[in-house]
Coordinates of C-alpha atoms in Angstrom, one line a residue:
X1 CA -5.1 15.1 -17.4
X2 CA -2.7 13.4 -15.1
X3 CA -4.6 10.5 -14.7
X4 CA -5.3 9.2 -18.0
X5 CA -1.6 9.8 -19.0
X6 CA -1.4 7.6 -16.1
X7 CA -3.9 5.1 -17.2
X8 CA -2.1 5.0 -20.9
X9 CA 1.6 4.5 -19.0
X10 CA -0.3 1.5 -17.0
X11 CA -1.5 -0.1 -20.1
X12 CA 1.8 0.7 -21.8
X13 CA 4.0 -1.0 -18.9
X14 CA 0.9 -3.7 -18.3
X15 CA 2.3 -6.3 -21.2
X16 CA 0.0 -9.1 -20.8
X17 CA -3.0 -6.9 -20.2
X18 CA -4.0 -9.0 -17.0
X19 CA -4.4 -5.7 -14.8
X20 CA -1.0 -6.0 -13.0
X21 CA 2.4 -4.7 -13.5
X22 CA 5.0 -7.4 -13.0
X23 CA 8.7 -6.6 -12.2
X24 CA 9.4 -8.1 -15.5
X25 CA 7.1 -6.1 -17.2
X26 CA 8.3 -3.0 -15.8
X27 CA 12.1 -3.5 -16.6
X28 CA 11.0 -4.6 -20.1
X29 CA 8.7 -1.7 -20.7
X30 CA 11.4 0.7 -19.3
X31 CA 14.3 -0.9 -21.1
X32 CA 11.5 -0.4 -24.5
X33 CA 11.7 3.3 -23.6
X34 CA 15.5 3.3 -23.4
X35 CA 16.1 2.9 -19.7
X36 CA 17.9 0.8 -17.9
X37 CA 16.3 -0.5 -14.6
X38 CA 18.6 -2.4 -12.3
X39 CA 17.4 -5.3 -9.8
X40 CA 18.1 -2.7 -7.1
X41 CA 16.0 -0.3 -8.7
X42 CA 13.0 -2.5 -9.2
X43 CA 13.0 -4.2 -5.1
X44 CA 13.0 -0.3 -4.1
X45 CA 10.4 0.8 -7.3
X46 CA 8.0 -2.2 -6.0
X47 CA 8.8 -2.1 -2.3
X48 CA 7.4 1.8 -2.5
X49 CA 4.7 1.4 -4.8
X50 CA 3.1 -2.1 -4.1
X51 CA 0.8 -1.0 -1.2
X52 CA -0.7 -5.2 -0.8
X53 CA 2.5 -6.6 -1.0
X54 CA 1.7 -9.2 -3.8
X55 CA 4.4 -8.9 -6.2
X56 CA 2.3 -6.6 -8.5
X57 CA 1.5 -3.1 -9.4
X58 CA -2.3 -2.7 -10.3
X59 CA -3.7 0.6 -11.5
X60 CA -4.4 2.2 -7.9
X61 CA -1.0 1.2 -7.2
X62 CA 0.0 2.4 -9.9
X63 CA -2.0 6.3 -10.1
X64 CA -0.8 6.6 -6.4
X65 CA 2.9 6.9 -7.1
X66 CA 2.2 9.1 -10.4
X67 CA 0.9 11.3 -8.8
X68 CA 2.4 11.9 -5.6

């Protein structure tokens, strides 16, 4: 099911477990799965997915983007 492959990518970007995706933790999770993620990348990857504006992707965040 979409979702939980969405839930285990959360929990796999999520590095400190605190509920929230950081920018930090997303460039070091995708740099972990080979990818390069440039500062550019990340402002637009977090502009378009972080709905409350606070700097972080949480799950709901997170699920919307998957799967749309």
């Amino acid at each position: 099911m979409a979702d939980d492959q969405a839930t285990r990518t959360f929990e796999e970007f999520d590095g400190d477990d605190d509920g929230y995706i950081t920018e930090a933790e997303f460039k070091l999770a995708m740099n972990a799965r080979g990818d390069e993620v440039s500062g550019d990348d990340l402002e637009s990857i977090f502009a378009h997915t972080d709905d409350d504006q606070d700097g972080r992707i949480n799950l709901a965040e997170f699920t919307e983007a998957w799967n749309a």
